[in-house]
mmCIF file with all atom_site columns, C-alpha atoms and ligand atoms in Angstrom:
data_model
loop_
_atom_site.group_PDB
_atom_site.id
_atom_site.type_symbol
_atom_site.label_atom_id
_atom_site.label_alt_id
_atom_site.label_comp_id
_atom_site.label_asym_id
_atom_site.label_entity_id
_atom_site.label_seq_id
_atom_site.pdbx_PDB_ins_code
_atom_site.Cartn_x
_atom_site.Cartn_y
_atom_site.Cartn_z
_atom_site.occupancy
_atom_site.B_iso_or_equiv
_atom_site.pdbx_formal_charge
_atom_site.auth_seq_id
_atom_site.auth_comp_id
_atom_site.auth_asym_id
_atom_site.auth_atom_id
_atom_site.pdbx_PDB_model_num
ATOM   1   C CA  . MET A 1 1   ? 89.570  89.331  146.068 1.00 51.00 ? 72  MET A CA  1
ATOM   2   C CA  . ASN A 1 2   ? 92.097  90.634  143.619 1.00 60.00 ? 73  ASN A CA  1
ATOM   3   C CA  . HIS A 1 3   ? 92.786  94.293  144.185 1.00 70.00 ? 74  HIS A CA  1
ATOM   4   C CA  . LYS A 1 4   ? 95.147  96.354  142.113 1.00 85.00 ? 75  LYS A CA  1
ATOM   5   C CA  . GLY A 1 5   ? 96.097  98.616  145.028 1.00 92.00 ? 76  GLY A CA  1
ATOM   6   C CA  . LEU A 1 6   ? 97.511  97.718  148.414 1.00 95.00 ? 77  LEU A CA  1
ATOM   7   C CA  . LEU A 1 7   ? 95.503  98.080  151.603 1.00 96.00 ? 78  LEU A CA  1
ATOM   8   C CA  . VAL A 1 8   ? 97.655  99.517  154.397 1.00 98.00 ? 79  VAL A CA  1
ATOM   9   C CA  . VAL A 1 9   ? 96.500  99.635  158.009 1.00 98.00 ? 80  VAL A CA  1
ATOM   10  C CA  . ILE A 1 10  ? 98.241  101.876 160.520 1.00 97.00 ? 81  ILE A CA  1
ATOM   11  C CA  . SER A 1 11  ? 97.662  101.452 164.246 1.00 96.00 ? 82  SER A CA  1
ATOM   12  C CA  . GLY A 1 12  ? 99.575  102.641 167.270 1.00 94.00 ? 83  GLY A CA  1
ATOM   13  C CA  . PHE A 1 13  ? 99.276  103.714 170.874 1.00 89.00 ? 84  PHE A CA  1
ATOM   14  C CA  . SER A 1 14  ? 97.487  106.949 171.581 1.00 83.00 ? 85  SER A CA  1
ATOM   15  C CA  . GLY A 1 15  ? 100.160 109.666 171.615 1.00 84.00 ? 86  GLY A CA  1
ATOM   16  C CA  . THR A 1 16  ? 102.583 108.032 169.167 1.00 89.00 ? 87  THR A CA  1
ATOM   17  C CA  . GLY A 1 17  ? 101.988 110.676 166.537 1.00 88.00 ? 88  GLY A CA  1
ATOM   18  C CA  . LYS A 1 18  ? 100.419 108.326 163.996 1.00 91.00 ? 89  LYS A CA  1
ATOM   19  C CA  . GLY A 1 19  ? 97.979  111.019 162.870 1.00 90.00 ? 90  GLY A CA  1
ATOM   20  C CA  . THR A 1 20  ? 100.852 113.365 162.030 1.00 92.00 ? 91  THR A CA  1
ATOM   21  C CA  . LEU A 1 21  ? 102.693 110.566 160.268 1.00 95.00 ? 92  LEU A CA  1
ATOM   22  C CA  . VAL A 1 22  ? 99.696  109.801 158.089 1.00 95.00 ? 93  VAL A CA  1
ATOM   23  C CA  . LYS A 1 23  ? 99.218  113.483 157.251 1.00 94.00 ? 94  LYS A CA  1
ATOM   24  C CA  . GLU A 1 24  ? 102.882 113.770 156.242 1.00 96.00 ? 95  GLU A CA  1
ATOM   25  C CA  . ILE A 1 25  ? 102.873 110.675 154.092 1.00 96.00 ? 96  ILE A CA  1
ATOM   26  C CA  . MET A 1 26  ? 99.770  111.949 152.275 1.00 96.00 ? 97  MET A CA  1
ATOM   27  C CA  . LYS A 1 27  ? 101.491 115.306 151.697 1.00 95.00 ? 98  LYS A CA  1
ATOM   28  C CA  . LYS A 1 28  ? 104.780 113.874 150.480 1.00 96.00 ? 99  LYS A CA  1
ATOM   29  C CA  . TYR A 1 29  ? 103.555 111.131 148.124 1.00 96.00 ? 100 TYR A CA  1
ATOM   30  C CA  . ASP A 1 30  ? 100.634 111.257 145.733 1.00 92.00 ? 101 ASP A CA  1
ATOM   31  C CA  . ASN A 1 31  ? 99.855  107.574 145.281 1.00 90.00 ? 102 ASN A CA  1
ATOM   32  C CA  . TYR A 1 32  ? 97.947  107.096 148.531 1.00 96.00 ? 103 TYR A CA  1
ATOM   33  C CA  . SER A 1 33  ? 94.260  107.499 149.319 1.00 97.00 ? 104 SER A CA  1
ATOM   34  C CA  . LEU A 1 34  ? 93.204  108.010 152.903 1.00 97.00 ? 105 LEU A CA  1
ATOM   35  C CA  . SER A 1 35  ? 89.986  106.396 154.056 1.00 98.00 ? 106 SER A CA  1
ATOM   36  C CA  . VAL A 1 36  ? 87.728  108.699 156.080 1.00 98.00 ? 107 VAL A CA  1
ATOM   37  C CA  . SER A 1 37  ? 86.133  106.691 158.885 1.00 98.00 ? 108 SER A CA  1
ATOM   38  C CA  . MET A 1 38  ? 82.616  106.963 160.174 1.00 98.00 ? 109 MET A CA  1
ATOM   39  C CA  . THR A 1 39  ? 82.075  107.581 163.881 1.00 97.00 ? 110 THR A CA  1
ATOM   40  C CA  . THR A 1 40  ? 79.289  108.268 166.340 1.00 97.00 ? 111 THR A CA  1
ATOM   41  C CA  . ARG A 1 41  ? 81.491  110.429 168.587 1.00 93.00 ? 112 ARG A CA  1
ATOM   42  C CA  . SER A 1 42  ? 81.078  114.216 168.461 1.00 92.00 ? 113 SER A CA  1
ATOM   43  C CA  . PRO A 1 43  ? 83.482  116.348 166.449 1.00 92.00 ? 114 PRO A CA  1
ATOM   44  C CA  . ARG A 1 44  ? 86.321  117.970 168.414 1.00 87.00 ? 115 ARG A CA  1
ATOM   45  C CA  . THR A 1 45  ? 87.098  121.631 167.918 1.00 85.00 ? 116 THR A CA  1
ATOM   46  C CA  . GLY A 1 46  ? 88.521  122.121 164.458 1.00 90.00 ? 117 GLY A CA  1
ATOM   47  C CA  . GLU A 1 47  ? 87.392  118.761 163.092 1.00 91.00 ? 118 GLU A CA  1
ATOM   48  C CA  . VAL A 1 48  ? 85.512  118.884 159.806 1.00 95.00 ? 119 VAL A CA  1
ATOM   49  C CA  . ASP A 1 49  ? 82.741  116.484 158.787 1.00 97.00 ? 120 ASP A CA  1
ATOM   50  C CA  . GLY A 1 50  ? 83.787  114.471 155.733 1.00 96.00 ? 121 GLY A CA  1
ATOM   51  C CA  . VAL A 1 51  ? 87.467  115.335 156.231 1.00 94.00 ? 122 VAL A CA  1
ATOM   52  C CA  . ASP A 1 52  ? 88.442  114.067 159.684 1.00 93.00 ? 123 ASP A CA  1
ATOM   53  C CA  . TYR A 1 53  ? 85.490  111.703 160.000 1.00 96.00 ? 124 TYR A CA  1
ATOM   54  C CA  . HIS A 1 54  ? 81.979  111.228 158.712 1.00 98.00 ? 125 HIS A CA  1
ATOM   55  C CA  . PHE A 1 55  ? 80.093  112.100 161.890 1.00 98.00 ? 126 PHE A CA  1
ATOM   56  C CA  . VAL A 1 56  ? 76.833  110.157 162.119 1.00 98.00 ? 127 VAL A CA  1
ATOM   57  C CA  . THR A 1 57  ? 74.166  109.135 164.620 1.00 97.00 ? 128 THR A CA  1
ATOM   58  C CA  . ASN A 1 58  ? 73.939  105.711 166.218 1.00 97.00 ? 129 ASN A CA  1
ATOM   59  C CA  . ASP A 1 59  ? 70.962  104.859 163.987 1.00 97.00 ? 130 ASP A CA  1
ATOM   60  C CA  . GLU A 1 60  ? 72.801  105.806 160.822 1.00 98.00 ? 131 GLU A CA  1
ATOM   61  C CA  . PHE A 1 61  ? 75.806  103.761 161.889 1.00 98.00 ? 132 PHE A CA  1
ATOM   62  C CA  . GLU A 1 62  ? 73.733  100.699 162.763 1.00 97.00 ? 133 GLU A CA  1
ATOM   63  C CA  . LYS A 1 63  ? 71.845  100.936 159.479 1.00 97.00 ? 134 LYS A CA  1
ATOM   64  C CA  . LEU A 1 64  ? 75.128  100.746 157.563 1.00 97.00 ? 135 LEU A CA  1
ATOM   65  C CA  . ILE A 1 65  ? 76.219  97.742  159.654 1.00 97.00 ? 136 ILE A CA  1
ATOM   66  C CA  . LYS A 1 66  ? 73.019  95.947  158.585 1.00 97.00 ? 137 LYS A CA  1
ATOM   67  C CA  . GLU A 1 67  ? 73.638  96.846  154.958 1.00 97.00 ? 138 GLU A CA  1
ATOM   68  C CA  . ASP A 1 68  ? 77.133  95.333  155.194 1.00 97.00 ? 139 ASP A CA  1
ATOM   69  C CA  . GLY A 1 69  ? 78.575  98.739  154.393 1.00 97.00 ? 140 GLY A CA  1
ATOM   70  C CA  . PHE A 1 70  ? 81.708  98.443  156.518 1.00 97.00 ? 141 PHE A CA  1
ATOM   71  C CA  . ILE A 1 71  ? 84.989  96.647  155.961 1.00 97.00 ? 142 ILE A CA  1
ATOM   72  C CA  . GLU A 1 72  ? 85.338  96.634  159.727 1.00 97.00 ? 143 GLU A CA  1
ATOM   73  C CA  . HIS A 1 73  ? 83.886  98.420  162.693 1.00 97.00 ? 144 HIS A CA  1
ATOM   74  C CA  . ALA A 1 74  ? 84.664  98.524  166.392 1.00 94.00 ? 145 ALA A CA  1
ATOM   75  C CA  . GLY A 1 75  ? 83.570  100.041 169.660 1.00 90.00 ? 146 GLY A CA  1
ATOM   76  C CA  . TYR A 1 76  ? 86.124  102.343 171.248 1.00 83.00 ? 147 TYR A CA  1
ATOM   77  C CA  . CYS A 1 77  ? 85.520  104.456 174.368 1.00 76.00 ? 148 CYS A CA  1
ATOM   78  C CA  . ASP A 1 78  ? 81.705  104.141 174.129 1.00 84.00 ? 149 ASP A CA  1
ATOM   79  C CA  . HIS A 1 79  ? 81.469  105.018 170.439 1.00 92.00 ? 150 HIS A CA  1
ATOM   80  C CA  . TYR A 1 80  ? 81.353  103.238 167.114 1.00 96.00 ? 151 TYR A CA  1
ATOM   81  C CA  . TYR A 1 81  ? 84.129  103.661 164.571 1.00 96.00 ? 152 TYR A CA  1
ATOM   82  C CA  . GLY A 1 82  ? 84.086  102.023 161.150 1.00 98.00 ? 153 GLY A CA  1
ATOM   83  C CA  . THR A 1 83  ? 85.618  101.986 157.690 1.00 98.00 ? 154 THR A CA  1
ATOM   84  C CA  . PRO A 1 84  ? 83.070  102.456 154.894 1.00 98.00 ? 155 PRO A CA  1
ATOM   85  C CA  . LYS A 1 85  ? 83.524  99.751  152.276 1.00 97.00 ? 156 LYS A CA  1
ATOM   86  C CA  . LYS A 1 86  ? 82.594  101.569 149.085 1.00 97.00 ? 157 LYS A CA  1
ATOM   87  C CA  . PHE A 1 87  ? 85.389  104.151 149.031 1.00 97.00 ? 158 PHE A CA  1
ATOM   88  C CA  . VAL A 1 88  ? 88.088  101.623 149.885 1.00 97.00 ? 159 VAL A CA  1
ATOM   89  C CA  . GLU A 1 89  ? 86.952  99.106  147.258 1.00 95.00 ? 160 GLU A CA  1
ATOM   90  C CA  . ASN A 1 90  ? 86.760  101.766 144.546 1.00 96.00 ? 161 ASN A CA  1
ATOM   91  C CA  . GLU A 1 91  ? 90.190  103.146 145.283 1.00 96.00 ? 162 GLU A CA  1
ATOM   92  C CA  . LEU A 1 92  ? 91.837  99.708  145.458 1.00 94.00 ? 163 LEU A CA  1
ATOM   93  C CA  . ASN A 1 93  ? 90.214  98.678  142.193 1.00 94.00 ? 164 ASN A CA  1
ATOM   94  C CA  . ASN A 1 94  ? 91.548  101.847 140.596 1.00 94.00 ? 165 ASN A CA  1
ATOM   95  C CA  . GLY A 1 95  ? 95.064  100.813 141.584 1.00 91.00 ? 166 GLY A CA  1
ATOM   96  C CA  . ARG A 1 96  ? 95.500  103.246 144.453 1.00 94.00 ? 167 ARG A CA  1
ATOM   97  C CA  . ASP A 1 97  ? 97.030  102.231 147.779 1.00 95.00 ? 168 ASP A CA  1
ATOM   98  C CA  . VAL A 1 98  ? 94.595  102.946 150.586 1.00 97.00 ? 169 VAL A CA  1
ATOM   99  C CA  . ILE A 1 99  ? 95.614  103.883 154.127 1.00 98.00 ? 170 ILE A CA  1
ATOM   100 C CA  . LEU A 1 100 ? 93.353  103.129 157.099 1.00 98.00 ? 171 LEU A CA  1
ATOM   101 C CA  . GLU A 1 101 ? 94.292  104.677 160.425 1.00 97.00 ? 172 GLU A CA  1
ATOM   102 C CA  . ILE A 1 102 ? 92.370  102.467 162.822 1.00 96.00 ? 173 ILE A CA  1
ATOM   103 C CA  . GLU A 1 103 ? 92.709  100.791 166.198 1.00 92.00 ? 174 GLU A CA  1
ATOM   104 C CA  . MET A 1 104 ? 93.690  97.218  166.786 1.00 92.00 ? 175 MET A CA  1
ATOM   105 C CA  . GLN A 1 105 ? 90.376  95.319  166.894 1.00 91.00 ? 176 GLN A CA  1
ATOM   106 C CA  . GLY A 1 106 ? 89.514  96.798  163.512 1.00 95.00 ? 177 GLY A CA  1
ATOM   107 C CA  . ALA A 1 107 ? 92.992  96.149  162.125 1.00 96.00 ? 178 ALA A CA  1
ATOM   108 C CA  . LEU A 1 108 ? 92.769  92.452  162.955 1.00 95.00 ? 179 LEU A CA  1
ATOM   109 C CA  . GLN A 1 109 ? 89.287  92.206  161.389 1.00 95.00 ? 180 GLN A CA  1
ATOM   110 C CA  . VAL A 1 110 ? 90.630  93.720  158.177 1.00 97.00 ? 181 VAL A CA  1
ATOM   111 C CA  . LYS A 1 111 ? 93.561  91.295  158.062 1.00 95.00 ? 182 LYS A CA  1
ATOM   112 C CA  . GLU A 1 112 ? 91.180  88.371  158.494 1.00 94.00 ? 183 GLU A CA  1
ATOM   113 C CA  . LYS A 1 113 ? 88.900  89.533  155.705 1.00 93.00 ? 184 LYS A CA  1
ATOM   114 C CA  . TYR A 1 114 ? 91.681  90.668  153.390 1.00 92.00 ? 185 TYR A CA  1
ATOM   115 C CA  . PRO A 1 115 ? 94.806  88.645  154.232 1.00 91.00 ? 186 PRO A CA  1
ATOM   116 C CA  . GLU A 1 116 ? 96.879  90.580  151.704 1.00 91.00 ? 187 GLU A CA  1
ATOM   117 C CA  . THR A 1 117 ? 96.579  93.710  153.898 1.00 95.00 ? 188 THR A CA  1
ATOM   118 C CA  . LEU A 1 118 ? 99.789  95.251  155.216 1.00 97.00 ? 189 LEU A CA  1
ATOM   119 C CA  . LEU A 1 119 ? 99.609  95.938  158.952 1.00 97.00 ? 190 LEU A CA  1
ATOM   120 C CA  . LEU A 1 120 ? 101.904 98.619  160.367 1.00 97.00 ? 191 LEU A CA  1
ATOM   121 C CA  . PHE A 1 121 ? 102.224 99.447  164.029 1.00 97.00 ? 192 PHE A CA  1
ATOM   122 C CA  . VAL A 1 122 ? 103.604 102.832 165.082 1.00 95.00 ? 193 VAL A CA  1
ATOM   123 C CA  . THR A 1 123 ? 105.343 102.935 168.425 1.00 94.00 ? 194 THR A CA  1
ATOM   124 C CA  . PRO A 1 124 ? 107.509 105.473 170.234 1.00 92.00 ? 195 PRO A CA  1
ATOM   125 C CA  . PRO A 1 125 ? 111.086 104.385 171.041 1.00 91.00 ? 196 PRO A CA  1
ATOM   126 C CA  . SER A 1 126 ? 110.103 103.728 174.683 1.00 93.00 ? 197 SER A CA  1
ATOM   127 C CA  . ILE A 1 127 ? 107.196 103.992 177.101 1.00 93.00 ? 198 ILE A CA  1
ATOM   128 C CA  . THR A 1 128 ? 109.054 106.739 178.991 1.00 93.00 ? 199 THR A CA  1
ATOM   129 C CA  . GLU A 1 129 ? 108.973 108.688 175.739 1.00 91.00 ? 200 GLU A CA  1
ATOM   130 C CA  . LEU A 1 130 ? 105.264 107.921 175.221 1.00 91.00 ? 201 LEU A CA  1
ATOM   131 C CA  . GLU A 1 131 ? 104.466 109.227 178.681 1.00 91.00 ? 202 GLU A CA  1
ATOM   132 C CA  . ARG A 1 132 ? 106.562 112.339 178.020 1.00 90.00 ? 203 ARG A CA  1
ATOM   133 C CA  . ARG A 1 133 ? 104.650 112.997 174.785 1.00 87.00 ? 204 ARG A CA  1
ATOM   134 C CA  . LEU A 1 134 ? 101.255 112.474 176.402 1.00 86.00 ? 205 LEU A CA  1
ATOM   135 C CA  . ARG A 1 135 ? 102.132 114.904 179.183 1.00 87.00 ? 206 ARG A CA  1
ATOM   136 C CA  . GLY A 1 136 ? 103.773 117.303 176.742 1.00 84.00 ? 207 GLY A CA  1
ATOM   137 C CA  . ARG A 1 137 ? 100.465 117.896 174.980 1.00 75.00 ? 208 ARG A CA  1
ATOM   138 C CA  . GLY A 1 138 ? 99.295  119.593 178.141 1.00 76.00 ? 209 GLY A CA  1
ATOM   139 C CA  . THR A 1 139 ? 95.676  118.974 177.201 1.00 73.00 ? 210 THR A CA  1
ATOM   140 C CA  . GLU A 1 140 ? 95.050  115.726 179.043 1.00 76.00 ? 211 GLU A CA  1
ATOM   141 C CA  . THR A 1 141 ? 94.249  115.204 182.710 1.00 84.00 ? 212 THR A CA  1
ATOM   142 C CA  . GLU A 1 142 ? 96.321  112.774 184.759 1.00 88.00 ? 213 GLU A CA  1
ATOM   143 C CA  . GLU A 1 143 ? 93.373  110.363 184.721 1.00 88.00 ? 214 GLU A CA  1
ATOM   144 C CA  . VAL A 1 144 ? 93.162  110.376 180.922 1.00 82.00 ? 215 VAL A CA  1
ATOM   145 C CA  . ILE A 1 145 ? 96.929  109.892 180.601 1.00 87.00 ? 216 ILE A CA  1
ATOM   146 C CA  . MET A 1 146 ? 96.754  106.859 182.892 1.00 89.00 ? 217 MET A CA  1
ATOM   147 C CA  . LYS A 1 147 ? 93.782  105.487 180.930 1.00 86.00 ? 218 LYS A CA  1
ATOM   148 C CA  . ARG A 1 148 ? 95.694  105.804 177.650 1.00 85.00 ? 219 ARG A CA  1
ATOM   149 C CA  . LEU A 1 149 ? 98.759  104.112 179.129 1.00 90.00 ? 220 LEU A CA  1
ATOM   150 C CA  . SER A 1 150 ? 96.724  101.209 180.452 1.00 90.00 ? 221 SER A CA  1
ATOM   151 C CA  . ARG A 1 151 ? 94.991  100.932 177.069 1.00 86.00 ? 222 ARG A CA  1
ATOM   152 C CA  . ALA A 1 152 ? 98.497  100.840 175.500 1.00 90.00 ? 223 ALA A CA  1
ATOM   153 C CA  . LYS A 1 153 ? 99.293  97.911  177.785 1.00 92.00 ? 224 LYS A CA  1
ATOM   154 C CA  . GLU A 1 154 ? 96.252  96.012  176.467 1.00 90.00 ? 225 GLU A CA  1
ATOM   155 C CA  . GLU A 1 155 ? 97.121  96.828  172.872 1.00 89.00 ? 226 GLU A CA  1
ATOM   156 C CA  . ALA A 1 156 ? 100.775 95.785  173.246 1.00 93.00 ? 227 ALA A CA  1
ATOM   157 C CA  . VAL A 1 157 ? 99.552  92.178  173.545 1.00 93.00 ? 228 VAL A CA  1
ATOM   158 C CA  . TYR A 1 158 ? 98.725  92.216  169.831 1.00 93.00 ? 229 TYR A CA  1
ATOM   159 C CA  . MET A 1 159 ? 101.771 94.096  168.547 1.00 94.00 ? 230 MET A CA  1
ATOM   160 C CA  . ASP A 1 160 ? 103.342 90.935  167.199 1.00 95.00 ? 231 ASP A CA  1
ATOM   161 C CA  . LYS A 1 161 ? 100.352 90.329  164.899 1.00 95.00 ? 232 LYS A CA  1
ATOM   162 C CA  . TYR A 1 162 ? 101.506 93.263  162.790 1.00 97.00 ? 233 TYR A CA  1
ATOM   163 C CA  . ASP A 1 163 ? 103.750 92.926  159.743 1.00 96.00 ? 234 ASP A CA  1
ATOM   164 C CA  . TYR A 1 164 ? 106.085 95.806  160.622 1.00 97.00 ? 235 TYR A CA  1
ATOM   165 C CA  . LEU A 1 165 ? 106.845 98.113  163.508 1.00 95.00 ? 236 LEU A CA  1
ATOM   166 C CA  . ILE A 1 166 ? 107.510 101.741 162.734 1.00 95.00 ? 237 ILE A CA  1
ATOM   167 C CA  . ILE A 1 167 ? 109.510 103.374 165.508 1.00 94.00 ? 238 ILE A CA  1
ATOM   168 C CA  . ASN A 1 168 ? 108.509 106.993 165.508 1.00 92.00 ? 239 ASN A CA  1
ATOM   169 C CA  . ASP A 1 169 ? 111.592 108.865 166.631 1.00 90.00 ? 240 ASP A CA  1
ATOM   170 C CA  . LYS A 1 170 ? 112.302 111.438 163.910 1.00 92.00 ? 241 LYS A CA  1
ATOM   171 C CA  . LEU A 1 171 ? 109.214 112.271 161.856 1.00 93.00 ? 242 LEU A CA  1
ATOM   172 C CA  . ASP A 1 172 ? 110.961 112.774 158.492 1.00 94.00 ? 243 ASP A CA  1
ATOM   173 C CA  . GLU A 1 173 ? 112.859 109.505 158.674 1.00 95.00 ? 244 GLU A CA  1
ATOM   174 C CA  . CYS A 1 174 ? 109.755 107.735 159.787 1.00 95.00 ? 245 CYS A CA  1
ATOM   175 C CA  . VAL A 1 175 ? 107.725 108.939 156.795 1.00 96.00 ? 246 VAL A CA  1
ATOM   176 C CA  . THR A 1 176 ? 110.425 107.770 154.374 1.00 96.00 ? 247 THR A CA  1
ATOM   177 C CA  . GLU A 1 177 ? 110.735 104.445 156.153 1.00 96.00 ? 248 GLU A CA  1
ATOM   178 C CA  . MET A 1 178 ? 107.001 103.868 156.013 1.00 97.00 ? 249 MET A CA  1
ATOM   179 C CA  . ASN A 1 179 ? 106.906 104.583 152.288 1.00 97.00 ? 250 ASN A CA  1
ATOM   180 C CA  . ASP A 1 180 ? 109.880 102.223 151.737 1.00 97.00 ? 251 ASP A CA  1
ATOM   181 C CA  . ILE A 1 181 ? 108.156 99.439  153.657 1.00 97.00 ? 252 ILE A CA  1
ATOM   182 C CA  . ILE A 1 182 ? 104.966 99.886  151.628 1.00 96.00 ? 253 ILE A CA  1
ATOM   183 C CA  . ASN A 1 183 ? 106.955 99.783  148.376 1.00 95.00 ? 254 ASN A CA  1
ATOM   184 C CA  . ALA A 1 184 ? 108.763 96.634  149.445 1.00 96.00 ? 255 ALA A CA  1
ATOM   185 C CA  . ALA A 1 185 ? 105.482 95.024  150.504 1.00 95.00 ? 256 ALA A CA  1
ATOM   186 C CA  . ARG A 1 186 ? 104.103 95.498  146.989 1.00 91.00 ? 257 ARG A CA  1
ATOM   187 C CA  . ARG A 1 187 ? 106.768 93.095  145.734 1.00 92.00 ? 258 ARG A CA  1
ATOM   188 C CA  . VAL A 1 188 ? 105.866 90.210  148.033 1.00 91.00 ? 259 VAL A CA  1
ATOM   189 C CA  . PRO A 1 189 ? 104.821 87.227  145.848 1.00 91.00 ? 260 PRO A CA  1
ATOM   190 C CA  . VAL A 1 190 ? 101.387 86.675  147.476 1.00 86.00 ? 261 VAL A CA  1
ATOM   191 C CA  . ARG A 1 191 ? 100.470 90.225  146.482 1.00 87.00 ? 262 ARG A CA  1
ATOM   192 C CA  . ASN A 1 192 ? 101.441 89.531  142.854 1.00 89.00 ? 263 ASN A CA  1
ATOM   193 C CA  . ILE A 1 193 ? 99.508  86.394  142.041 1.00 88.00 ? 264 ILE A CA  1
ATOM   194 C CA  . GLU A 1 194 ? 98.401  87.714  138.636 1.00 88.00 ? 265 GLU A CA  1
ATOM   195 C CA  . PHE A 1 195 ? 101.920 88.705  137.666 1.00 91.00 ? 266 PHE A CA  1
ATOM   196 C CA  . ILE A 1 196 ? 103.261 85.306  138.708 1.00 95.00 ? 267 ILE A CA  1
ATOM   197 C CA  . GLY A 1 197 ? 100.512 83.609  136.696 1.00 95.00 ? 268 GLY A CA  1
ATOM   198 C CA  . ASP A 1 198 ? 101.455 85.654  133.673 1.00 95.00 ? 269 ASP A CA  1
ATOM   199 C CA  . ILE A 1 199 ? 105.158 84.781  133.985 1.00 97.00 ? 270 ILE A CA  1
ATOM   200 C CA  . LYS A 1 200 ? 104.249 81.096  134.299 1.00 97.00 ? 271 LYS A CA  1
ATOM   201 C CA  . ASN A 1 201 ? 102.037 81.303  131.205 1.00 97.00 ? 272 ASN A CA  1
ATOM   202 C CA  . GLN A 1 202 ? 104.866 82.811  129.227 1.00 97.00 ? 273 GLN A CA  1
ATOM   203 C CA  . LEU A 1 203 ? 107.145 80.005  130.398 1.00 97.00 ? 274 LEU A CA  1
ATOM   204 C CA  . ASP A 1 204 ? 104.689 77.389  129.129 1.00 97.00 ? 275 ASP A CA  1
ATOM   205 C CA  . ARG A 1 205 ? 106.207 77.855  125.663 1.00 95.00 ? 276 ARG A CA  1
ATOM   206 C CA  . TYR A 1 206 ? 109.464 76.271  126.734 1.00 96.00 ? 277 TYR A CA  1
HETATM 207 P P1  . LIG B 2 .   ? 89.754  109.363 168.051 1.00 70.60 ? 600 LIG B P1  1
HETATM 208 O O1  . LIG B 2 .   ? 88.414  109.405 168.711 1.00 70.60 ? 600 LIG B O1  1
HETATM 209 O O2  . LIG B 2 .   ? 90.871  109.772 168.973 1.00 70.60 ? 600 LIG B O2  1
HETATM 210 O O3  . LIG B 2 .   ? 89.755  110.128 166.740 1.00 70.60 ? 600 LIG B O3  1
HETATM 211 O O4  . LIG B 2 .   ? 90.040  107.852 167.655 1.00 70.60 ? 600 LIG B O4  1
HETATM 212 C C1  . LIG B 2 .   ? 90.055  106.842 168.602 1.00 70.60 ? 600 LIG B C1  1
HETATM 213 C C2  . LIG B 2 .   ? 90.636  105.575 168.032 1.00 70.60 ? 600 LIG B C2  1
HETATM 214 O O5  . LIG B 2 .   ? 89.782  105.061 166.999 1.00 70.60 ? 600 LIG B O5  1
HETATM 215 C C3  . LIG B 2 .   ? 92.015  105.751 167.373 1.00 70.60 ? 600 LIG B C3  1
HETATM 216 O O6  . LIG B 2 .   ? 92.854  104.674 167.799 1.00 70.60 ? 600 LIG B O6  1
HETATM 217 C C4  . LIG B 2 .   ? 91.737  105.631 165.888 1.00 70.60 ? 600 LIG B C4  1
HETATM 218 O O7  . LIG B 2 .   ? 92.839  105.089 165.182 1.00 70.60 ? 600 LIG B O7  1
HETATM 219 C C5  . LIG B 2 .   ? 90.570  104.666 165.900 1.00 70.60 ? 600 LIG B C5  1
HETATM 220 N N1  . LIG B 2 .   ? 89.757  104.718 164.678 1.00 70.60 ? 600 LIG B N1  1
HETATM 221 C C6  . LIG B 2 .   ? 89.493  105.776 163.881 1.00 70.60 ? 600 LIG B C6  1
HETATM 222 N N2  . LIG B 2 .   ? 88.717  105.405 162.859 1.00 70.60 ? 600 LIG B N2  1
HETATM 223 C C7  . LIG B 2 .   ? 88.495  104.078 162.993 1.00 70.60 ? 600 LIG B C7  1
HETATM 224 C C8  . LIG B 2 .   ? 87.774  103.099 162.207 1.00 70.60 ? 600 LIG B C8  1
HETATM 225 O O8  . LIG B 2 .   ? 87.182  103.371 161.167 1.00 70.60 ? 600 LIG B O8  1
HETATM 226 N N3  . LIG B 2 .   ? 87.762  101.836 162.691 1.00 70.60 ? 600 LIG B N3  1
HETATM 227 C C9  . LIG B 2 .   ? 88.414  101.468 163.821 1.00 70.60 ? 600 LIG B C9  1
HETATM 228 N N4  . LIG B 2 .   ? 88.360  100.194 164.178 1.00 70.60 ? 600 LIG B N4  1
HETATM 229 N N5  . LIG B 2 .   ? 89.093  102.349 164.565 1.00 70.60 ? 600 LIG B N5  1
HETATM 230 C C10 . LIG B 2 .   ? 89.146  103.634 164.157 1.00 70.60 ? 600 LIG B C10 1
#
């Protein structure tokens, strides 16, 4: 697969603010496309179909699995979540960098299928801070907070599979840092095979 754009996956513990980060990076820079995932969970208040997610039934989701319509899909808290292939392929082929905000099982599937993918993991500076943020929302019950923290424990096992950690302390700095990392990643030789081939061809004259 030789895409012109870079595929960027962002994962992170629940409560790290990765959603806000992604929104900010989309606002600040115009070279990114954000993939809208498909899910079988119900919309939350304020969520818009086609913007936050494509909300579908189980049957619709399973039909698309059979048609090989997903880059990856995973089960999370009793629901399906998946990344539709068509949009991502089109955008990458048009030279746009595509951001997927997905959980870890999906992230690792993507990396296996498309090894040139850049995997970023967003983490708070400490678990004390994560707990403070989860409680600070004031919307979650103690049981849910504990569930998210124990899920974070499971996910931490795979943190070292990621290419970069983004420590989300100050939002502004974090957005700039993420953009810098993505820019640097574009220059890694394995992501520039065509360019290298071209340079080598030019050198054949000597
Ligand atoms: P939520 O239900 O809170 O919107 O999302 C739950 C989890 O599913 C989050 O960790 C989110 O990043 C992840 N997620 C959202 N879309 C996808 C997707 O298309 N594929 C995978 N594997 N995970 C997703």
